[in-house]
Coordinates of C-alpha atoms in Angstrom, one line a residue:
M1 CA 32.1 8.6 -3.9
T2 CA 30.5 12.0 -4.2
T3 CA 27.6 12.6 -6.4
P4 CA 28.3 15.6 -8.8
T5 CA 26.0 18.5 -8.5
A6 CA 23.5 18.9 -11.3
P7 CA 23.3 22.1 -13.1
T8 CA 20.9 24.6 -11.2
S9 CA 18.5 24.7 -14.2
T10 CA 18.3 21.0 -14.6
A11 CA 18.0 20.4 -10.8
S12 CA 15.3 22.9 -10.4
R13 CA 13.3 21.1 -13.0
A14 CA 14.1 17.6 -12.2
V15 CA 11.4 17.3 -9.5
I16 CA 8.7 17.9 -12.2
P17 CA 8.8 14.7 -14.0
L18 CA 9.7 12.8 -10.9
A19 CA 6.9 14.2 -8.9
I20 CA 4.3 13.5 -11.8
A21 CA 5.5 9.9 -11.9
Q22 CA 5.0 9.6 -8.2
F23 CA 1.5 11.2 -8.6
I24 CA 0.6 8.5 -11.3
M25 CA 1.7 5.6 -9.0
V26 CA -0.5 6.8 -6.2
L27 CA -3.5 7.9 -8.3
D28 CA -5.0 4.7 -9.3
S29 CA -4.7 3.0 -6.0
S30 CA -6.8 5.7 -4.4
V31 CA -9.3 5.5 -7.4
M32 CA -9.8 1.8 -6.7
S33 CA -10.5 2.4 -3.1
V34 CA -13.6 4.4 -4.0
S35 CA -14.6 2.3 -6.9
I36 CA -15.1 -1.1 -5.2
S37 CA -18.8 -1.1 -5.5
Q38 CA -18.8 -0.1 -9.2
L39 CA -16.2 -2.7 -10.1
V40 CA -18.1 -5.4 -8.2
E41 CA -21.3 -4.5 -10.1
E42 CA -19.7 -4.0 -13.5
F43 CA -17.6 -7.2 -13.5
D44 CA -20.3 -9.4 -11.6
T45 CA -17.8 -10.2 -9.1
T46 CA -17.2 -10.0 -5.2
V47 CA -15.6 -7.5 -2.8
S48 CA -13.0 -10.3 -2.1
T49 CA -12.0 -10.4 -5.8
I50 CA -11.4 -6.6 -5.9
Q51 CA -9.4 -6.9 -2.6
L52 CA -7.4 -9.5 -4.4
A53 CA -6.6 -7.1 -7.2
I54 CA -5.7 -4.3 -4.8
T55 CA -3.4 -6.8 -2.8
L56 CA -1.8 -8.2 -5.9
Y57 CA -0.9 -4.7 -7.2
A58 CA 1.0 -4.0 -4.0
L59 CA 2.4 -7.6 -3.8
V60 CA 3.7 -7.5 -7.4
M61 CA 5.5 -4.2 -6.6
A62 CA 6.8 -5.6 -3.3
A63 CA 8.1 -8.7 -4.8
L64 CA 9.9 -7.0 -7.7
M65 CA 11.1 -3.9 -6.2
L66 CA 14.5 -5.0 -5.2
T67 CA 15.2 -6.5 -8.7
G68 CA 13.9 -3.2 -10.2
G69 CA 16.4 -1.3 -8.1
K70 CA 19.3 -3.5 -9.0
L71 CA 18.4 -3.2 -12.7
G72 CA 18.8 0.6 -12.3
D73 CA 22.3 0.0 -10.9
L74 CA 23.1 -2.3 -13.9
F75 CA 21.6 -0.4 -16.9
G76 CA 21.2 3.2 -15.5
R77 CA 18.5 4.5 -13.3
L78 CA 16.9 7.1 -15.8
R79 CA 16.8 4.3 -18.4
M80 CA 14.9 1.9 -16.0
F81 CA 12.7 4.8 -15.1
R82 CA 11.8 5.3 -18.7
I83 CA 11.2 1.7 -19.4
G84 CA 9.3 1.1 -16.3
L85 CA 7.0 4.1 -17.4
V86 CA 6.4 2.6 -20.8
I87 CA 5.4 -0.8 -19.1
Y88 CA 3.3 1.0 -16.7
G89 CA 1.5 2.8 -19.6
V90 CA 0.8 -0.4 -21.3
G91 CA -0.8 -1.8 -18.3
S92 CA -2.9 1.4 -17.7
L93 CA -4.2 1.1 -21.3
L94 CA -5.1 -2.5 -20.8
T95 CA -6.9 -1.9 -17.6
A96 CA -8.8 1.0 -19.1
L97 CA -10.0 -1.6 -21.9
A98 CA -10.5 -4.5 -19.6
P99 CA -13.6 -6.6 -20.6
T100 CA -13.3 -8.9 -17.6
V101 CA -11.9 -8.8 -14.1
G102 CA -9.3 -11.3 -15.1
V103 CA -7.9 -8.8 -17.7
L104 CA -8.3 -6.0 -15.0
I105 CA -6.0 -8.0 -12.7
V106 CA -3.4 -8.8 -15.5
G107 CA -3.3 -5.1 -16.7
W108 CA -3.4 -3.4 -13.3
S109 CA -2.1 -5.8 -10.7
F110 CA 0.7 -7.6 -12.8
I111 CA 1.8 -5.2 -15.7
E112 CA 1.4 -1.9 -13.9
G113 CA 2.8 -3.4 -10.8
A114 CA 5.9 -4.6 -12.7
G115 CA 6.3 -1.2 -14.4
A116 CA 6.1 0.5 -10.9
A117 CA 8.7 -1.8 -9.6
L118 CA 11.2 -0.3 -12.2
V119 CA 10.0 3.3 -11.8
L120 CA 9.9 3.8 -8.1
P121 CA 13.4 2.7 -7.0
A122 CA 14.8 4.7 -9.9
L123 CA 12.6 7.7 -8.8
A124 CA 13.9 7.5 -5.1
A125 CA 17.6 7.4 -6.4
L126 CA 17.1 10.0 -9.0
V127 CA 15.7 12.5 -6.5
A128 CA 18.8 12.0 -4.2
G129 CA 21.2 12.3 -7.1
S130 CA 19.6 15.4 -8.5
Y131 CA 19.5 17.2 -5.1
P132 CA 22.9 16.3 -3.4
G133 CA 22.7 18.9 -0.5
S134 CA 20.7 17.6 2.7
A135 CA 18.4 20.8 2.7
A136 CA 17.7 20.5 -1.0
R137 CA 17.0 16.8 -0.9
A138 CA 14.8 17.2 2.2
R139 CA 12.7 19.8 0.3
A140 CA 12.6 17.6 -2.9
Y141 CA 11.3 14.7 -0.9
G142 CA 8.8 17.1 0.8
I143 CA 7.5 17.9 -2.7
I144 CA 7.5 14.2 -3.6
G145 CA 5.5 13.5 -0.5
G146 CA 3.3 16.4 -1.0
V147 CA 2.6 15.1 -4.6
A148 CA 1.8 11.7 -3.3
G149 CA -0.6 13.4 -0.8
A150 CA -2.1 15.2 -3.8
G151 CA -2.6 11.8 -5.5
I152 CA -4.4 10.5 -2.5
A153 CA -6.3 13.9 -2.5
I154 CA -7.4 13.9 -6.1
G155 CA -7.7 10.1 -6.5
P156 CA -10.8 9.6 -4.4
L157 CA -12.5 12.8 -5.5
L158 CA -11.5 12.5 -9.3
G159 CA -12.1 8.7 -9.4
G160 CA -15.4 9.0 -7.5
W161 CA -16.6 11.8 -9.9
M162 CA -15.3 9.9 -13.1
T163 CA -16.8 6.6 -11.8
T164 CA -20.2 8.1 -11.0
A165 CA -20.5 10.4 -13.9
Y166 CA -18.8 8.5 -16.6
S167 CA -16.5 5.4 -15.7
W168 CA -13.5 4.6 -13.7
R169 CA -11.9 3.6 -17.0
W170 CA -11.2 7.2 -18.0
V171 CA -8.8 7.5 -15.0
F172 CA -6.6 4.9 -16.4
A173 CA -6.8 6.2 -19.9
G174 CA -5.7 9.6 -18.4
E175 CA -2.7 7.9 -16.9
V176 CA -1.4 7.0 -20.2
V177 CA -1.3 10.7 -21.3
F178 CA 0.6 11.5 -18.1
V179 CA 3.0 8.7 -18.8
I180 CA 3.7 10.2 -22.3
F181 CA 4.2 13.7 -20.9
V182 CA 6.7 12.5 -18.3
L183 CA 8.7 10.5 -20.9
V184 CA 8.9 13.7 -23.1
V185 CA 10.3 16.0 -20.3
S186 CA 12.4 13.2 -18.5
G187 CA 15.5 14.8 -20.2
W188 CA 15.2 17.3 -17.4
I189 CA 16.4 14.6 -14.8
A190 CA 20.1 14.6 -14.0
E191 CA 21.7 11.1 -13.7
D192 CA 25.0 10.4 -12.0
R193 CA 26.3 7.4 -14.0
S194 CA 29.6 7.2 -12.1
T195 CA 28.1 4.8 -9.5
L196 CA 26.9 2.3 -12.2
K197 CA 28.9 -0.9 -12.6
R198 CA 28.9 -4.1 -14.6
F199 CA 27.9 -7.2 -12.7
R200 CA 25.8 -10.3 -13.0
L201 CA 22.2 -10.0 -11.7
D202 CA 21.5 -12.2 -8.8
V203 CA 18.7 -14.1 -10.3
G204 CA 18.5 -16.6 -7.4
G205 CA 18.1 -13.7 -5.0
S206 CA 15.4 -12.2 -7.1
L207 CA 13.4 -15.5 -7.2
L208 CA 13.7 -16.2 -3.5
S209 CA 12.8 -12.7 -2.4
A210 CA 9.7 -12.6 -4.8
A211 CA 8.6 -16.1 -3.6
G212 CA 9.1 -15.4 0.1
L213 CA 7.1 -12.2 0.0
A214 CA 4.4 -13.6 -2.1
L215 CA 3.8 -16.6 0.3
V216 CA 3.6 -14.4 3.3
V217 CA 1.0 -12.1 1.7
I218 CA -0.9 -14.9 0.1
G219 CA -1.2 -16.6 3.4
V220 CA -2.5 -13.4 5.1
L221 CA -4.8 -12.7 2.2
Q222 CA -6.4 -16.1 2.2
S223 CA -6.7 -16.3 6.0
G224 CA -10.2 -14.8 5.8
V225 CA -11.3 -17.8 3.5
W226 CA -9.1 -20.6 5.0
G227 CA -9.3 -19.5 8.6
W228 CA -6.2 -18.7 10.8
I229 CA -6.0 -22.0 12.8
Q230 CA -9.3 -23.7 12.7
P231 CA -10.0 -24.6 9.0
R232 CA -12.9 -23.1 7.3
Q233 CA -12.6 -23.4 3.5
S234 CA -8.9 -24.5 3.5
P235 CA -8.1 -26.6 0.4
I236 CA -6.0 -28.9 2.5
T237 CA -5.8 -29.3 6.4
P238 CA -2.3 -30.3 7.5
F239 CA -2.4 -32.0 10.8
G240 CA -6.1 -30.9 11.0
F241 CA -5.2 -27.1 10.9
S242 CA -5.8 -24.5 8.5
L243 CA -3.3 -23.9 5.5
T244 CA -2.8 -20.4 6.6
P245 CA 0.0 -20.6 9.1
F246 CA 1.8 -23.1 7.0
V247 CA 1.8 -20.9 3.9
I248 CA 3.1 -17.8 6.1
A249 CA 5.8 -19.9 7.8
A250 CA 6.9 -21.2 4.3
G251 CA 7.2 -17.6 3.2
L252 CA 9.2 -16.7 6.2
L253 CA 11.5 -19.7 5.8
V254 CA 12.1 -18.7 2.1
L255 CA 13.0 -15.2 3.2
W256 CA 15.5 -16.6 5.7
G257 CA 16.9 -18.6 2.8
F258 CA 17.1 -15.4 0.8
A259 CA 19.1 -13.6 3.5
A260 CA 21.4 -16.7 3.6
W261 CA 21.7 -16.8 -0.1
E262 CA 22.7 -13.1 -0.3
R263 CA 25.5 -13.5 2.3
R264 CA 26.8 -16.4 0.3
V265 CA 26.8 -14.4 -3.0
A266 CA 28.7 -11.6 -1.1
R267 CA 31.1 -14.1 0.4
L268 CA 31.9 -15.5 -3.0
G269 CA 32.7 -12.2 -4.5
G270 CA 29.5 -11.6 -6.4
T271 CA 27.0 -8.8 -6.3
P272 CA 24.1 -9.7 -4.2
L273 CA 20.5 -8.4 -4.9
L274 CA 20.6 -6.9 -1.4
D275 CA 23.7 -5.9 0.3
M276 CA 23.0 -7.2 3.9
R277 CA 25.5 -4.8 5.3
N278 CA 23.2 -2.0 4.5
L279 CA 20.6 -3.5 6.9
G280 CA 23.1 -3.0 9.6
I281 CA 22.4 0.7 9.4
P282 CA 20.2 1.4 12.4
A283 CA 18.5 4.4 11.0
L284 CA 17.8 2.5 7.7
R285 CA 16.1 -0.4 9.6
S286 CA 14.0 2.1 11.6
G287 CA 13.0 4.0 8.4
L288 CA 11.9 0.8 6.6
A289 CA 9.9 -0.4 9.7
S290 CA 8.1 2.9 9.9
L291 CA 7.2 2.8 6.2
V292 CA 5.8 -0.7 6.6
A293 CA 3.5 0.7 9.5
Q294 CA 2.6 3.7 7.6
N295 CA 1.3 1.9 4.6
F296 CA -0.2 -1.0 6.6
V297 CA -2.3 1.5 8.5
L298 CA -3.1 3.9 5.5
L299 CA -4.2 1.0 3.1
G300 CA -5.9 -0.9 5.8
L301 CA -8.1 2.2 6.7
F302 CA -8.5 3.0 2.9
F303 CA -9.9 -0.6 2.5
A304 CA -12.1 -0.5 5.6
I305 CA -13.5 3.1 5.5
P306 CA -14.8 3.1 1.8
L307 CA -16.6 -0.2 2.6
Y308 CA -18.3 1.5 5.5
L309 CA -19.3 4.4 3.3
Q310 CA -20.3 2.5 0.3
V311 CA -21.8 -0.8 1.8
T312 CA -23.2 0.6 5.0
Q313 CA -24.0 4.1 4.2
G314 CA -25.0 3.5 0.5
F315 CA -22.8 6.3 -0.9
D316 CA -21.6 6.2 -4.4
A317 CA -18.0 6.7 -5.6
F318 CA -18.1 10.4 -5.7
E319 CA -19.8 10.8 -2.3
T320 CA -17.3 8.4 -0.8
G321 CA -14.4 10.6 -2.4
L322 CA -15.8 13.7 -0.7
R323 CA -15.8 12.0 2.7
L324 CA -12.2 11.0 2.3
L325 CA -11.2 14.5 1.2
P326 CA -10.2 15.7 4.7
T327 CA -7.5 12.9 4.9
S328 CA -6.3 13.7 1.4
L329 CA -6.0 17.5 2.0
A330 CA -4.4 17.1 5.4
M331 CA -1.9 14.7 4.0
L332 CA -0.9 17.0 1.2
V333 CA -0.3 20.0 3.6
A334 CA 1.5 18.0 6.2
A335 CA 3.8 16.2 3.6
A336 CA 4.7 19.5 1.9
L337 CA 5.3 21.4 5.1
G338 CA 6.7 18.6 7.2
A339 CA 10.1 18.7 5.7
R340 CA 10.7 22.0 7.5
F341 CA 10.3 20.2 10.9
G342 CA 13.1 17.6 10.2
Q343 CA 16.0 19.8 10.9
P344 CA 14.7 21.6 14.0
F345 CA 13.1 18.7 15.7
G346 CA 14.6 15.5 14.0
A347 CA 13.0 12.8 11.9
R348 CA 12.3 10.8 15.0
A349 CA 10.2 13.3 16.8
V350 CA 8.3 14.2 13.6
T351 CA 7.7 10.5 12.9
R352 CA 6.5 9.8 16.4
A353 CA 4.1 12.7 16.3
G354 CA 2.8 11.4 13.1
L355 CA 2.2 7.9 14.5
G356 CA 0.6 9.3 17.6
T357 CA -1.8 11.4 15.4
I358 CA -2.6 8.4 13.4
G359 CA -3.5 6.4 16.5
L360 CA -5.6 9.2 17.7
A361 CA -7.4 9.3 14.3
C362 CA -8.3 5.6 14.5
L363 CA -9.7 6.0 18.0
V364 CA -11.9 8.9 16.7
L365 CA -13.1 7.0 13.8
I366 CA -14.1 4.0 15.7
T367 CA -16.5 6.2 17.6
T368 CA -18.1 7.3 14.4
I369 CA -18.9 3.9 13.0
D370 CA -22.5 3.8 13.5
P371 CA -25.7 3.0 11.2
E372 CA -25.9 6.8 10.8
L373 CA -22.8 8.7 9.7
S374 CA -21.6 11.1 12.4
G375 CA -20.5 13.8 9.8
V376 CA -18.3 16.3 11.8
P377 CA -16.6 13.7 14.1
F378 CA -15.9 11.5 11.1
G379 CA -14.4 14.4 9.3
I380 CA -12.1 15.3 12.1
G381 CA -10.9 11.7 12.3
M382 CA -10.1 11.6 8.7
A383 CA -8.2 15.0 8.8
L384 CA -6.2 13.6 11.8
L385 CA -5.3 10.4 9.7
G386 CA -4.1 12.7 6.8
L387 CA -2.0 14.9 9.1
G388 CA -0.3 12.0 10.7
T389 CA 0.5 10.1 7.4
G390 CA 1.6 13.3 5.9
L391 CA 4.1 13.9 8.7
L392 CA 5.5 10.4 8.2
A393 CA 5.8 10.9 4.4
S394 CA 7.7 14.0 4.9
Q395 CA 10.6 12.4 6.6
L396 CA 10.9 8.7 5.9
G397 CA 12.0 8.8 2.2
N398 CA 14.6 11.3 3.0
V399 CA 16.0 9.3 5.8
V400 CA 16.2 6.0 3.9
Q401 CA 18.1 7.8 1.1
S402 CA 20.3 9.9 3.3
V403 CA 21.8 7.1 5.5
V404 CA 23.3 5.0 2.7
P405 CA 26.3 5.8 0.3
P406 CA 25.5 7.1 -3.2
E407 CA 26.2 3.8 -4.9
A408 CA 23.5 2.0 -2.7
R409 CA 20.8 4.5 -3.6
S410 CA 18.9 2.3 -6.0
E411 CA 19.0 -0.5 -3.6
A412 CA 17.8 1.8 -0.8
G413 CA 14.9 2.9 -3.2
G414 CA 14.1 -0.7 -3.7
L415 CA 14.0 -1.3 -0.1
Q416 CA 11.9 1.8 0.6
Y417 CA 9.2 0.8 -1.9
T418 CA 9.4 -2.8 -0.9
A419 CA 8.6 -1.8 2.7
Q420 CA 5.8 0.6 1.5
N421 CA 4.1 -2.0 -0.7
L422 CA 4.7 -4.8 1.7
G423 CA 2.9 -2.7 4.2
S424 CA 0.1 -1.8 1.8
S425 CA -0.4 -5.5 0.7
L426 CA -0.4 -6.7 4.2
G427 CA -2.8 -3.9 5.5
T428 CA -5.2 -4.5 2.7
A429 CA -4.9 -8.5 3.2
L430 CA -4.8 -8.7 6.9
V431 CA -7.4 -5.9 7.8
G432 CA -9.7 -7.4 5.0
A433 CA -9.3 -10.9 6.2
L434 CA -10.0 -9.9 9.9
M435 CA -13.0 -7.9 8.8
V436 CA -14.4 -10.9 7.0
G437 CA -13.6 -13.2 9.8
A438 CA -15.4 -10.8 12.3
L439 CA -18.3 -10.4 10.1
A440 CA -18.8 -14.2 9.9
A441 CA -18.3 -14.7 13.6
G442 CA -20.6 -11.8 14.4
V443 CA -23.4 -13.1 12.1
T444 CA -23.1 -16.5 13.6
S445 CA -23.1 -15.4 17.2
L446 CA -26.1 -13.1 16.6
I447 CA -28.1 -15.7 14.7
A448 CA -27.6 -18.1 17.7
A449 CA -28.6 -15.6 20.3
D450 CA -31.6 -14.6 18.4
P451 CA -34.7 -16.4 20.0
D452 CA -37.1 -15.1 17.2
L453 CA -35.3 -17.1 14.5
E454 CA -36.7 -20.6 13.6
S455 CA -34.1 -23.3 14.1
S456 CA -34.3 -24.4 10.6
V457 CA -33.7 -20.8 9.4
A458 CA -30.9 -20.3 11.8
E459 CA -29.1 -23.5 10.9
Q460 CA -29.4 -22.8 7.1
A461 CA -27.9 -19.3 7.6
T462 CA -25.2 -20.6 9.7
V463 CA -24.1 -23.2 7.2
R464 CA -24.1 -20.5 4.5
V465 CA -22.0 -18.2 6.6
S466 CA -19.5 -21.1 7.2
Q467 CA -19.2 -21.4 3.3
G468 CA -18.2 -17.8 3.0
I469 CA -19.5 -14.4 3.4
E470 CA -19.2 -11.0 1.8
Y471 CA -19.7 -7.3 2.5
V472 CA -22.7 -6.3 0.6
P473 CA -25.4 -3.7 1.2
P474 CA -28.1 -5.1 3.6
A475 CA -30.7 -4.4 0.9
Q476 CA -28.9 -6.8 -1.5
A477 CA -28.5 -9.4 1.2
E478 CA -32.2 -9.1 1.9
E479 CA -33.2 -9.7 -1.7
A480 CA -31.0 -12.8 -1.8
L481 CA -32.6 -14.2 1.4
L482 CA -36.1 -13.6 0.1
A483 CA -35.3 -15.1 -3.2
A484 CA -34.0 -18.3 -1.3
G485 CA -37.4 -18.6 0.1
I486 CA -36.9 -17.5 3.6
A487 CA -40.0 -15.9 5.3
A488 CA -40.0 -12.1 5.3
D489 CA -40.1 -11.8 9.2
Q490 CA -37.2 -14.1 9.6
V491 CA -35.2 -12.2 6.9
D492 CA -35.7 -9.0 8.8
D493 CA -33.9 -10.7 11.9
L494 CA -31.2 -12.0 9.8
I495 CA -30.6 -8.7 8.1
E496 CA -30.3 -6.9 11.4
S497 CA -27.8 -9.3 12.6
Y498 CA -25.8 -9.0 9.4
A499 CA -25.9 -5.2 9.5
D500 CA -24.7 -5.2 13.2
A501 CA -21.9 -7.6 12.3
Q502 CA -20.8 -5.5 9.5
L503 CA -20.2 -2.5 11.7
A504 CA -18.4 -4.6 14.3
G505 CA -16.1 -6.0 11.6
I506 CA -15.2 -2.6 10.3
K507 CA -14.4 -1.4 13.9
I508 CA -12.1 -4.4 14.4
G509 CA -10.4 -3.5 11.2
I510 CA -9.7 0.2 12.4
L511 CA -8.7 -1.1 15.8
V512 CA -6.1 -3.3 14.3
C513 CA -4.7 -0.2 12.4
A514 CA -4.6 1.6 15.7
G515 CA -2.8 -1.2 17.2
A516 CA -0.2 -1.2 14.4
T517 CA 0.7 2.4 15.3
L518 CA 1.4 1.5 18.8
L519 CA 3.7 -1.3 17.7
A520 CA 5.6 0.9 15.4
F521 CA 6.8 3.3 18.1
P522 CA 9.7 1.1 19.2
A523 CA 10.8 0.9 15.6
T524 CA 11.5 4.6 15.5
R525 CA 14.0 4.6 18.2
R526 CA 17.0 4.7 15.8
L527 CA 15.7 7.4 13.4
P528 CA 17.8 10.5 13.3
G529 CA 17.3 13.0 16.1
R530 CA 17.8 16.8 16.0
Q531 CA 21.5 16.5 16.3
S532 CA 21.8 13.6 13.8
A533 CA 19.6 15.2 11.3
T534 CA 21.8 18.3 11.0
A535 CA 25.3 17.0 11.7
G536 CA 27.9 16.4 9.0
R537 CA 27.4 15.1 5.5
P538 CA 24.1 13.4 4.9
G539 CA 24.4 9.8 6.0
E540 CA 28.2 10.4 6.9
D541 CA 27.9 8.9 10.4
E542 CA 25.7 6.0 9.6
V543 CA 27.7 5.0 6.3
S544 CA 30.9 5.1 8.2
A545 CA 29.5 2.9 10.8
R546 CA 28.2 0.4 8.3
P547 CA 29.7 -3.2 9.1

């Protein structure tokens, strides 16, 4: 079924509310990344708790995104877009007023996450529906990707300035104003309702997909506390092992059950939450895998780097935002201009160039992680990171939407943002867990190798590390050790070991991100090349080949 072309005046304006909505969805995540220290101090909590809030936000979106996309097919994409914005606005207001970290998690992680799960699949489908031509759609997705880059660009700087001069709460209050504006001008968006149909929502599939994704990410998130194999603070120890691999395995088993359930629903003539035939489209699988990798690396680095800047270097939120600005600006430019490269070079070549640039950025950044910040090399590494992620952002959304038939666009949007948020939550969780594990192992190893430490102090410190360790400024750790009655000369040795282990942990986190870019290269093999990107009607070859 061909999507009707929207009137020119409407189509030309449709991208405005859609782009602003995308901007809002990106903004608060980047604000949180530079406000970690202030949130920890204001709520008297830990880095791990804020990491939990960041991860839960991405996890809630990933778990509900497929259901949000299907609701768009059932009730109308524009209607779900508007309802999702209202829910998101309520969550933003609650977050702005949050008196405790628990209320922050409810408002931001759960309510905003649920609203975004309705907005984003609808947004992806509405872009494709408003711009039916391949060139126009590619430009529209380039604009959306560029605005996402702008959100990452403005987020750290605006959030850092607001957090330092006033409060991070004003950013979330401002989002409410943006939401109201988008709702007012949402009439500019054209919607093709001919692809809508009546069906019974696959509640079983919704529950299975949400449960499976949640278990996998929770297992990875808790690995830093529970241990991967050898139990540390695992609540139970099945067969003497940590609970982590069992929770992850349970999640994968549930996801296997979800796939079996979806095939059964389709076989019985129902409407599955996910049409498994679409996953038979090679370019779609490649696009989704690349999106997972892109967001894994970006959010993993945007967790590790701000910790280095704030905890190790002692920068405030605004100073942190300034150091992240090269990434943000480069991503904005690359995402906006990258759409021009898709047709002459093909999405596969542009995506691989982006991945290679990200890998190079990680290697440059690792060389700059020292007690003293290497300003120029660090800035170059951050700019390369933005350039690479911008190139990916300019291609992958258009690929995912172009290779499916019009009636599957909401579902494709759900898959697209599920992949992005799964990558985001796994990146934050896995990189954070490995950094905490590396910190604990490094401190323990350095304590054991330090001949100047008294045996009683070394034993006391080792026991404390085994009970859990956090990334905190060395000065704060020094105060805690002195308050615990440890002699000043012994504290100096402990703090030196702690600071060295912090740097090692951050380098390991960045190295994991570099490894993720290498692992992503094989997944790009089936992305459209130069001929595929320009031949025929968008998605014609892929859709006709769908099983």
